[in-house]
Coordinates of C-alpha atoms in Angstrom, one line a residue:
Chain A
X1 CA 8.8 3.4 -94.8
X2 CA 5.9 2.6 -92.6
X3 CA 3.7 5.1 -94.3
X4 CA 4.6 3.7 -97.7
X5 CA 3.8 0.2 -96.6
X6 CA 0.6 1.1 -94.9
X7 CA -0.7 2.8 -98.1
X8 CA 0.4 -0.3 -100.1
X9 CA -1.4 -2.6 -97.6
X10 CA -4.7 -0.6 -97.6
X11 CA -4.6 -0.5 -101.5
X12 CA -4.3 -4.3 -101.5
X13 CA -7.0 -4.8 -98.8
X14 CA -9.4 -2.6 -100.8
X15 CA -8.7 -4.5 -104.0
X16 CA -8.9 -7.9 -102.4
X17 CA -12.4 -7.1 -100.9
X18 CA -13.8 -6.2 -104.3
X19 CA -14.4 -9.9 -105.3
X20 CA -16.4 -9.0 -108.4
X21 CA -13.5 -6.8 -109.6
X22 CA -11.0 -9.5 -108.8
X23 CA -13.0 -12.1 -110.8
X24 CA -13.2 -9.8 -113.8
X25 CA -9.5 -9.0 -113.5
X26 CA -8.8 -12.7 -113.9
X27 CA -11.5 -13.2 -116.5
X28 CA -10.1 -10.6 -118.9
X29 CA -6.7 -12.1 -119.4
X30 CA -8.2 -15.6 -119.5
X31 CA -10.6 -14.5 -122.3
X32 CA -7.7 -12.9 -124.2
X33 CA -5.8 -16.2 -123.9
X34 CA -8.6 -18.6 -124.8
X35 CA -10.1 -16.7 -127.7
X36 CA -7.3 -17.6 -130.0
X37 CA -6.1 -20.7 -128.3
X38 CA -7.4 -23.1 -131.0
X39 CA -5.2 -21.4 -133.7
X40 CA -1.7 -20.3 -132.7
X41 CA -0.4 -20.5 -129.1
X42 CA 2.0 -17.6 -129.7
X43 CA -0.8 -15.2 -130.6
X44 CA -2.7 -16.5 -127.5
X45 CA 0.3 -15.7 -125.2
X46 CA 0.7 -12.2 -126.7
X47 CA -3.0 -11.5 -126.3
X48 CA -2.7 -12.7 -122.7
X49 CA 0.0 -10.1 -122.0
X50 CA -2.4 -7.4 -123.3
X51 CA -5.2 -8.8 -121.1
X52 CA -3.0 -8.7 -118.0
X53 CA -1.9 -5.1 -118.9
X54 CA -5.4 -3.9 -119.4
X55 CA -6.8 -5.6 -116.3
X56 CA -4.1 -4.2 -113.9
X57 CA -4.2 -0.7 -115.6
X58 CA -7.9 -0.5 -115.1
X59 CA -7.5 -1.5 -111.4
X60 CA -5.0 1.2 -111.0
X61 CA -7.2 3.7 -112.7
X62 CA -10.1 3.0 -110.4
X63 CA -7.9 2.7 -107.3
X64 CA -6.7 6.2 -108.1
X65 CA -10.2 7.6 -108.5
X66 CA -11.4 6.0 -105.2
X67 CA -8.4 7.6 -103.3
X68 CA -8.9 11.1 -104.9
X69 CA -10.9 12.5 -101.9
X70 CA -8.9 10.7 -99.3
X71 CA -5.5 11.7 -100.4
X72 CA -5.6 15.4 -99.5
X73 CA -6.7 14.4 -96.0
X74 CA -3.8 12.0 -95.7
X75 CA -1.4 14.9 -96.8
X76 CA -2.8 16.9 -93.9
X77 CA -2.3 13.9 -91.7
X78 CA 1.5 13.9 -92.4
X79 CA 1.9 11.9 -95.6
X80 CA 4.2 13.3 -98.4
X81 CA 3.0 12.9 -102.0
X82 CA 5.6 10.1 -102.7
X83 CA 4.2 8.0 -99.7
X84 CA 0.8 8.1 -101.5
X85 CA 1.7 7.4 -105.1
X86 CA 4.6 5.0 -104.4
X87 CA 2.5 3.1 -101.8
X88 CA -0.4 2.8 -104.1
X89 CA 1.9 1.6 -106.9
X90 CA 3.5 -1.0 -104.5
X91 CA 0.1 -2.4 -103.6
X92 CA -0.9 -2.6 -107.3
X93 CA 2.4 -4.3 -108.3
X94 CA 1.8 -6.9 -105.7
X95 CA -1.7 -7.4 -107.0
X96 CA -0.5 -7.5 -110.6
X97 CA 2.0 -10.2 -109.7
X98 CA -0.7 -12.2 -108.0
X99 CA -2.8 -12.0 -111.1
X100 CA 0.0 -12.8 -113.5
X101 CA 1.3 -15.8 -111.6
X102 CA -1.6 -18.2 -112.4
X103 CA -1.5 -17.2 -116.1
X104 CA 2.2 -17.9 -116.2
X105 CA 1.6 -21.4 -114.8
X106 CA -1.2 -21.9 -117.4
X107 CA 1.2 -21.0 -120.1
X108 CA 4.0 -23.3 -118.7
X109 CA 1.7 -26.3 -118.6
X110 CA -0.3 -25.5 -121.8
X111 CA 2.6 -24.5 -124.1
X112 CA 5.7 -26.4 -123.1
X113 CA 7.7 -25.5 -126.2
X114 CA 8.1 -21.7 -125.4
X115 CA 11.0 -19.8 -123.7
X116 CA 9.2 -19.6 -120.3
X117 CA 11.8 -17.2 -118.9
X118 CA 10.8 -14.8 -121.7
X119 CA 7.1 -15.3 -121.0
X120 CA 7.9 -14.4 -117.3
X121 CA 9.9 -11.4 -118.4
X122 CA 7.1 -10.1 -120.7
X123 CA 4.6 -10.5 -117.9
X124 CA 6.8 -8.7 -115.5
X125 CA 7.0 -5.7 -118.0
X126 CA 3.1 -5.7 -118.2
X127 CA 2.9 -5.8 -114.4
X128 CA 5.6 -3.1 -113.9
X129 CA 4.1 -0.7 -116.5
X130 CA 0.3 -1.1 -115.9
X131 CA 0.0 0.4 -112.4
X132 CA 1.8 3.7 -113.1
X133 CA 0.0 4.0 -116.4
X134 CA -3.4 3.5 -114.7
X135 CA -2.4 5.9 -111.9
X136 CA -1.2 8.5 -114.4
X137 CA -4.4 8.4 -116.4
X138 CA -6.5 8.5 -113.1
X139 CA -4.5 11.6 -111.9
X140 CA -4.8 13.4 -115.2
X141 CA -8.5 12.5 -115.9
X142 CA -10.5 12.7 -112.7
X143 CA -13.6 11.4 -114.2
X144 CA -13.5 7.6 -114.4
X145 CA -15.4 7.4 -117.7
X146 CA -12.9 9.5 -119.5
X147 CA -10.0 7.6 -117.9
X148 CA -11.6 4.2 -119.0
X149 CA -12.1 5.4 -122.5
X150 CA -8.6 6.6 -122.8
X151 CA -7.2 3.4 -121.5
X152 CA -9.5 1.6 -124.0
X153 CA -7.9 3.7 -126.9
X154 CA -4.4 2.9 -125.6
X155 CA -5.1 -0.9 -125.5
X156 CA -6.8 -0.8 -128.9
X157 CA -3.9 1.0 -130.5
X158 CA -1.6 -1.5 -128.9
X159 CA -3.6 -4.4 -130.2
X160 CA -3.9 -3.2 -133.8
X161 CA -0.7 -1.3 -134.5
X162 CA 2.0 -3.0 -136.6
X163 CA 4.6 -4.0 -133.9
X164 CA 7.4 -3.6 -136.5
X165 CA 6.5 0.0 -137.2
X166 CA 8.2 3.0 -135.5
X167 CA 5.0 4.1 -133.9
X168 CA 4.6 0.9 -132.1
X169 CA 7.6 1.8 -129.9
X170 CA 5.6 4.7 -128.5
X171 CA 2.9 2.4 -127.2
X172 CA 3.4 1.5 -123.4
X173 CA 3.3 -2.2 -123.7
X174 CA 5.5 -2.7 -126.8
X175 CA 8.2 -4.3 -124.5
X176 CA 5.9 -7.2 -123.6
X177 CA 5.0 -7.8 -127.3
X178 CA 8.7 -7.8 -128.2
X179 CA 9.8 -10.1 -125.4
X180 CA 6.7 -12.3 -126.1
X181 CA 7.8 -12.7 -129.7
X182 CA 11.3 -13.7 -128.5
X183 CA 9.6 -16.3 -126.1
X184 CA 7.1 -17.8 -128.5
X185 CA 8.7 -17.5 -131.9
X186 CA 12.3 -18.2 -130.8
X187 CA 13.6 -15.1 -132.6
X188 CA 17.1 -13.7 -132.1
X189 CA 18.2 -12.1 -128.8
X190 CA 17.8 -8.5 -130.2
X191 CA 14.1 -8.9 -129.5
X192 CA 14.7 -9.6 -125.8
X193 CA 17.2 -6.8 -125.5
X194 CA 15.0 -4.2 -127.2
X195 CA 12.0 -5.3 -125.1
X196 CA 13.8 -5.2 -121.7
X197 CA 15.2 -1.8 -122.5
X198 CA 11.9 -0.5 -123.7
X199 CA 10.2 -2.0 -120.6
X200 CA 12.7 -0.3 -118.2
X201 CA 12.5 3.0 -119.9
X202 CA 8.7 3.1 -120.0
X203 CA 8.5 2.0 -116.3
X204 CA 10.9 4.6 -115.1
X205 CA 9.3 7.3 -117.4
X206 CA 5.8 6.4 -116.1
X207 CA 6.9 6.6 -112.4
X208 CA 8.5 10.0 -113.1
X209 CA 5.4 11.2 -114.7
X210 CA 3.2 10.0 -111.9
X211 CA 5.5 11.6 -109.4
X212 CA 5.3 14.9 -111.3
X213 CA 1.5 15.0 -111.6
X214 CA 1.0 13.8 -108.0
X215 CA 3.4 16.3 -106.6
X216 CA 1.7 19.1 -108.4
X217 CA -1.9 17.9 -107.4
X218 CA -0.9 17.3 -103.8
X219 CA 1.5 20.2 -103.4
X220 CA 1.6 22.5 -100.5
X221 CA -0.1 25.7 -101.6
X222 CA 1.8 28.9 -101.5
X223 CA -0.9 30.9 -99.8
X224 CA -0.7 28.7 -96.8
X225 CA 1.9 29.4 -94.2
X226 CA 2.5 27.3 -91.1
X227 CA 3.7 29.0 -87.9
X228 CA 5.3 27.2 -84.9
X229 CA 2.8 26.8 -82.2
X230 CA 3.2 29.6 -79.7
Chain B
X1 CA -38.0 -2.9 -75.4
X2 CA -38.3 -3.8 -71.6
X3 CA -38.6 -1.2 -68.9
X4 CA -34.8 -1.3 -68.0
X5 CA -33.7 -0.8 -71.7
X6 CA -36.3 2.0 -72.1
X7 CA -35.1 3.8 -69.0
X8 CA -31.5 3.5 -70.1
X9 CA -32.3 4.9 -73.5
X10 CA -34.3 7.6 -72.0
X11 CA -31.5 8.7 -69.6
X12 CA -29.1 8.7 -72.6
X13 CA -31.5 10.9 -74.5
X14 CA -31.9 13.4 -71.7
X15 CA -28.1 13.6 -71.5
X16 CA -28.0 14.3 -75.2
X17 CA -30.4 17.0 -74.8
X18 CA -28.2 18.5 -72.1
X19 CA -31.0 18.3 -69.4
X20 CA -29.3 19.1 -66.0
X21 CA -28.1 16.0 -64.3
X22 CA -30.3 16.6 -61.2
X23 CA -33.4 17.1 -63.3
X24 CA -32.6 14.0 -65.5
X25 CA -32.1 11.8 -62.4
X26 CA -35.4 13.1 -60.9
X27 CA -37.3 12.5 -64.2
X28 CA -35.9 9.0 -64.8
X29 CA -36.7 8.0 -61.1
X30 CA -40.2 9.2 -61.6
X31 CA -40.6 7.2 -64.8
X32 CA -39.2 4.1 -63.2
X33 CA -41.6 4.4 -60.3
X34 CA -44.5 4.9 -62.6
X35 CA -43.5 1.8 -64.6
X36 CA -43.0 -0.3 -61.6
X37 CA -46.3 0.6 -60.0
X38 CA -48.5 0.9 -63.1
X39 CA -46.7 -1.7 -65.3
X40 CA -47.2 -1.8 -69.1
X41 CA -45.0 -1.3 -72.1
X42 CA -43.0 1.9 -71.5
X43 CA -43.2 2.7 -75.3
X44 CA -46.9 2.6 -75.0
X45 CA -47.1 4.5 -71.6
X46 CA -44.5 7.2 -72.4
X47 CA -43.8 6.9 -76.1
X48 CA -40.3 6.4 -77.7
X49 CA -37.5 7.5 -75.3
X50 CA -36.3 10.2 -77.7
X51 CA -39.6 11.8 -78.1
X52 CA -40.4 11.8 -74.4
X53 CA -37.0 13.1 -73.6
X54 CA -37.4 16.0 -76.1
X55 CA -40.7 16.9 -74.4
X56 CA -39.0 16.9 -71.0
X57 CA -36.1 19.0 -72.3
X58 CA -38.6 21.4 -73.7
X59 CA -40.3 21.8 -70.4
X60 CA -37.3 21.9 -68.0
X61 CA -34.8 23.5 -70.3
X62 CA -31.2 22.6 -71.1
X63 CA -28.1 23.4 -69.0
X64 CA -26.3 26.6 -70.2
X65 CA -23.2 26.0 -72.2
X66 CA -20.0 26.3 -70.1
X67 CA -18.5 29.6 -69.9
X68 CA -15.7 30.0 -72.5
X69 CA -12.3 30.3 -71.1
X70 CA -10.0 33.1 -72.3
X71 CA -8.9 32.5 -75.9
X72 CA -5.2 31.8 -76.6
X73 CA -2.8 32.7 -79.3
X74 CA -3.9 33.1 -82.9
X75 CA -4.1 29.7 -84.6
X76 CA -5.7 30.6 -87.9
X77 CA -5.5 33.9 -89.7
X78 CA -7.0 34.3 -93.1
X79 CA -6.9 37.6 -94.8
X80 CA -7.9 39.0 -98.2
X81 CA -9.2 35.8 -99.5
X82 CA -10.5 36.2 -103.0
X83 CA -11.6 33.3 -105.3
X84 CA -13.0 33.3 -108.7
X85 CA -14.4 30.4 -110.8
X86 CA -14.3 31.7 -114.3
X87 CA -15.9 35.1 -114.2
X88 CA -17.9 34.4 -111.1
X89 CA -16.4 35.8 -107.9
X90 CA -17.2 33.4 -105.1
X91 CA -15.2 35.0 -102.4
X92 CA -14.0 38.7 -102.2
X93 CA -11.6 39.8 -99.6
X94 CA -12.9 37.4 -96.9
X95 CA -11.0 37.2 -93.7
X96 CA -11.1 35.3 -90.3
X97 CA -8.9 35.1 -87.2
X98 CA -9.4 32.3 -84.8
X99 CA -7.5 31.8 -81.6
X100 CA -6.8 28.7 -79.6
X101 CA -9.9 27.9 -77.5
X102 CA -12.4 29.4 -80.0
X103 CA -15.1 28.0 -82.2
X104 CA -15.8 30.1 -85.4
X105 CA -18.9 29.4 -87.5
X106 CA -18.8 30.2 -91.2
X107 CA -22.4 30.8 -92.4
X108 CA -24.1 32.0 -95.5
X109 CA -26.5 31.2 -98.3
X110 CA -26.0 28.2 -100.5
X111 CA -23.1 28.8 -103.0
X112 CA -21.7 31.7 -101.2
X113 CA -18.3 30.0 -100.8
X114 CA -18.3 28.6 -97.4
X115 CA -16.8 25.3 -98.4
X116 CA -14.4 27.0 -100.7
X117 CA -13.2 29.2 -98.0
X118 CA -12.7 26.2 -95.7
X119 CA -10.8 24.4 -98.5
X120 CA -8.6 27.4 -99.0
X121 CA -7.9 27.5 -95.2
X122 CA -7.0 23.8 -95.4
X123 CA -4.6 24.4 -98.4
X124 CA -6.6 22.2 -100.7
X125 CA -7.5 24.9 -103.1
X126 CA -5.5 28.0 -104.0
X127 CA -7.1 31.5 -103.8
X128 CA -6.7 34.1 -106.4
X129 CA -5.6 36.5 -103.7
X130 CA -5.0 36.4 -100.0
X131 CA -3.1 34.3 -97.6
X132 CA -3.7 32.0 -94.6
X133 CA -1.5 31.4 -91.6
X134 CA -2.2 28.4 -89.5
X135 CA -0.8 26.5 -86.6
X136 CA 1.4 23.5 -87.2
X137 CA -1.2 20.9 -87.5
X138 CA -4.4 21.0 -89.5
X139 CA -7.4 18.7 -89.3
X140 CA -10.1 18.8 -92.1
X141 CA -13.4 17.0 -92.3
X142 CA -15.2 17.4 -95.7
X143 CA -18.9 17.5 -96.2
X144 CA -18.9 14.1 -97.7
X145 CA -16.4 11.6 -99.1
X146 CA -12.9 11.4 -97.7
X147 CA -13.3 7.8 -96.6
X148 CA -12.6 4.6 -98.4
X149 CA -15.6 2.3 -99.1
X150 CA -13.7 -1.0 -98.9
X151 CA -11.8 -0.3 -95.7
X152 CA -12.9 -1.0 -92.1
X153 CA -13.2 2.1 -89.7
X154 CA -10.2 0.6 -87.8
X155 CA -8.1 0.6 -91.0
X156 CA -9.0 4.2 -91.5
X157 CA -7.6 4.9 -88.0
X158 CA -4.4 2.9 -88.8
X159 CA -4.0 4.8 -92.1
X160 CA -4.4 8.2 -90.6
X161 CA -2.3 7.2 -87.6
X162 CA 0.6 6.0 -89.8
X163 CA 0.8 9.5 -91.2
X164 CA 1.6 10.7 -87.7
X165 CA 4.0 7.9 -87.0
X166 CA 1.5 6.2 -84.7
X167 CA 1.7 2.4 -84.4
X168 CA -1.3 0.3 -85.3
X169 CA -2.5 -0.4 -81.8
X170 CA -2.4 3.1 -80.4
X171 CA -4.0 4.5 -83.7
X172 CA -6.8 2.1 -83.4
X173 CA -7.4 2.8 -79.7
X174 CA -7.2 6.6 -80.3
X175 CA -9.7 6.3 -83.2
X176 CA -12.1 4.3 -81.1
X177 CA -11.8 6.6 -78.2
X178 CA -12.6 9.6 -80.4
X179 CA -15.5 7.8 -82.0
X180 CA -17.0 7.1 -78.6
X181 CA -17.0 10.8 -77.9
X182 CA -19.6 11.0 -80.6
X183 CA -21.6 8.0 -79.1
X184 CA -20.2 5.7 -81.7
X185 CA -18.9 2.2 -80.8
X186 CA -16.9 1.4 -84.0
X187 CA -17.8 -2.1 -85.3
X188 CA -14.8 -4.3 -85.9
X189 CA -15.9 -5.9 -89.2
X190 CA -18.3 -3.6 -91.1
X191 CA -17.0 -2.0 -94.2
X192 CA -17.4 1.7 -94.6
X193 CA -19.6 1.3 -97.6
X194 CA -22.1 -0.5 -95.4
X195 CA -22.2 2.3 -92.8
X196 CA -25.2 4.6 -92.9
X197 CA -24.6 8.2 -94.1
X198 CA -24.6 9.6 -90.5
X199 CA -22.2 6.9 -89.3
X200 CA -19.9 7.5 -92.2
X201 CA -19.7 11.2 -91.2
X202 CA -18.9 10.1 -87.7
X203 CA -16.0 8.2 -89.1
X204 CA -15.0 11.3 -91.2
X205 CA -15.1 13.5 -88.1
X206 CA -13.2 11.0 -86.0
X207 CA -10.5 10.8 -88.7
X208 CA -10.1 14.6 -88.6
X209 CA -9.7 14.8 -84.8
X210 CA -7.4 11.8 -84.6
X211 CA -4.4 13.8 -85.6
X212 CA -4.9 16.1 -82.6
X213 CA -4.9 19.2 -84.8
X214 CA -4.3 22.8 -83.6
X215 CA -6.8 23.9 -86.1
X216 CA -9.9 21.8 -86.9
X217 CA -11.8 22.7 -90.2
X218 CA -15.2 21.1 -90.4
X219 CA -17.4 21.4 -93.4
X220 CA -21.0 20.7 -92.4
X221 CA -19.8 17.4 -90.8
X222 CA -23.1 16.6 -89.2
X223 CA -24.8 15.5 -92.5
X224 CA -27.0 12.5 -91.5
X225 CA -26.5 12.8 -87.8
X226 CA -29.5 12.0 -85.7
X227 CA -30.4 14.5 -83.0
X228 CA -28.5 12.8 -80.2
X229 CA -25.3 12.6 -82.3
X230 CA -25.8 16.3 -83.3
X231 CA -25.8 17.2 -79.6
X232 CA -22.8 15.0 -78.9
X233 CA -21.1 16.7 -81.9
X234 CA -21.4 20.1 -80.4
X235 CA -20.5 18.7 -76.9
X236 CA -17.3 17.3 -78.5
X237 CA -16.6 20.6 -80.1
X238 CA -16.9 22.2 -76.7
X239 CA -14.4 19.7 -75.3
X240 CA -12.0 20.4 -78.2
X241 CA -12.3 24.1 -77.6
X242 CA -11.6 23.7 -73.9
X243 CA -8.6 21.7 -74.9
X244 CA -7.2 24.7 -76.7
X245 CA -8.1 23.7 -80.3
X246 CA -9.1 26.4 -82.8
X247 CA -12.2 25.2 -84.7
X248 CA -13.9 26.5 -87.8
X249 CA -17.2 24.9 -88.7
X250 CA -19.2 25.6 -91.8
X251 CA -22.9 25.5 -91.0
X252 CA -26.2 26.6 -92.4
X253 CA -27.9 25.5 -89.2
X254 CA -28.1 28.5 -87.0
X255 CA -29.6 26.9 -83.9
X256 CA -26.1 26.4 -82.2
X257 CA -24.6 29.8 -82.9
X258 CA -24.9 30.4 -79.2
X259 CA -22.1 27.8 -78.7
X260 CA -19.7 29.6 -81.0
X261 CA -17.4 32.5 -80.4
X262 CA -17.2 34.0 -83.8
X263 CA -19.5 34.1 -86.8
X264 CA -18.2 34.8 -90.4
X265 CA -21.2 35.5 -92.6
X266 CA -20.2 35.0 -96.3
X267 CA -23.6 36.0 -97.6
X268 CA -22.9 38.3 -100.6
X269 CA -24.0 41.9 -100.8
X270 CA -27.6 41.9 -101.9
X271 CA -28.3 38.6 -100.2
X272 CA -30.1 38.2 -97.0
X273 CA -28.5 37.0 -93.9
X274 CA -29.9 36.2 -90.5
X275 CA -29.1 39.6 -89.1
X276 CA -30.3 41.4 -92.1
X277 CA -26.9 43.0 -92.7
X278 CA -24.9 42.1 -95.7
X279 CA -21.2 42.0 -96.6
X280 CA -19.6 40.1 -99.3
X281 CA -16.9 38.0 -97.7
X282 CA -17.7 39.7 -94.5
X283 CA -15.5 39.6 -91.5
X284 CA -16.1 38.0 -88.2

């Protein structure tokens, strides 16, 4: 447990010291929120979800890239793969919550007529899914440019796809869109149920995928045998 | 720099250059007398401490390295290591056996697979053939990277220490003590990204020794070291060897091969090595 928390703490420390990155992580969702604010607040809130998802996923992607050289050393120092990826995820979940909280308060004060519990649930889905998504992309694509472009593709598809279509359910942040619709348009509870179920399935699926990729990448190689010290 | 500071720096430089303690004391006393009687800025009179110490070391010679103690049990045994990248064979049937209390140098031309061999020994890369048997605990220091830009040196020690189950205080103290062996007093509040290249390598090296490994694998860890630190580095390796560690160091600087017990030359057949003999994946 100590190893897990130490990795989480160091991930947070690294992120908090990158003040420029933090400012941009806050600016991105704010821009998404304000850009459509003069028209329909519901659309602004749904865009805000996407902005939070994008910001946190990108932070996770770059945190994974920055740790790429360090992690094999930490494996040799006694860490198991799950200490490293779960610890990093914990730190990024905490950072995601810290980023989402002020935006939730903005929505509460700026748009009083919404189901704010739903807004909070949608934001939680974004914060839950974004770190494992960013870590997964970072683990699969070691070069940051490729990873960033793939993330851009995912967010663009998420933004433009018809949310009622079947394909939309394959996008990672469909849950926040669905719950967001329940929260801003006061639709029936089916939206909430579908959204929560989708969010849970995608979060668990992403964590399993990260676990699989990290365990392969940081595996103990078969050619290496440890002998007891004689 | 006043006379006292200059003399202190001069004494430290003589120590770094392994001038015998008696000779060093004598030379420092002479310089102090000269400065006291003649006055003047010591940097003008003698020049920079490092340069003057180098000249003294050149003239009086350095102390011989301590006699190696008898090597202990085998700590690293690599055999039949073959590695290909695409159609290019980087290593062919390379092998190395290192015992406790030995230092092995892996040498060879650029691109001959020195770093790959070390990474295979560390278990970071899989070979196409061959196997490696190592002691229970490995330490690895890469040529570059391996640190986190936005963490403090102390936080690196805490991070590595936690892997071993060390509490924060002991991990920090152990890291600082190991850093001092390299003549580095770790700053409390400087981020790693603000450290010079050489200092960052000291951090890298300190992290690899912090785990008290049975086998220490070092991939040209002295990049960016000044001369004094380079001497400290080899002194530190000597101490680790005396403490029973098995050490493998990749190097292309051949000036310290008198301080190692084994040399593995990976220069491929047809290439030229320092002895003129050749052997792809040659054995130690």
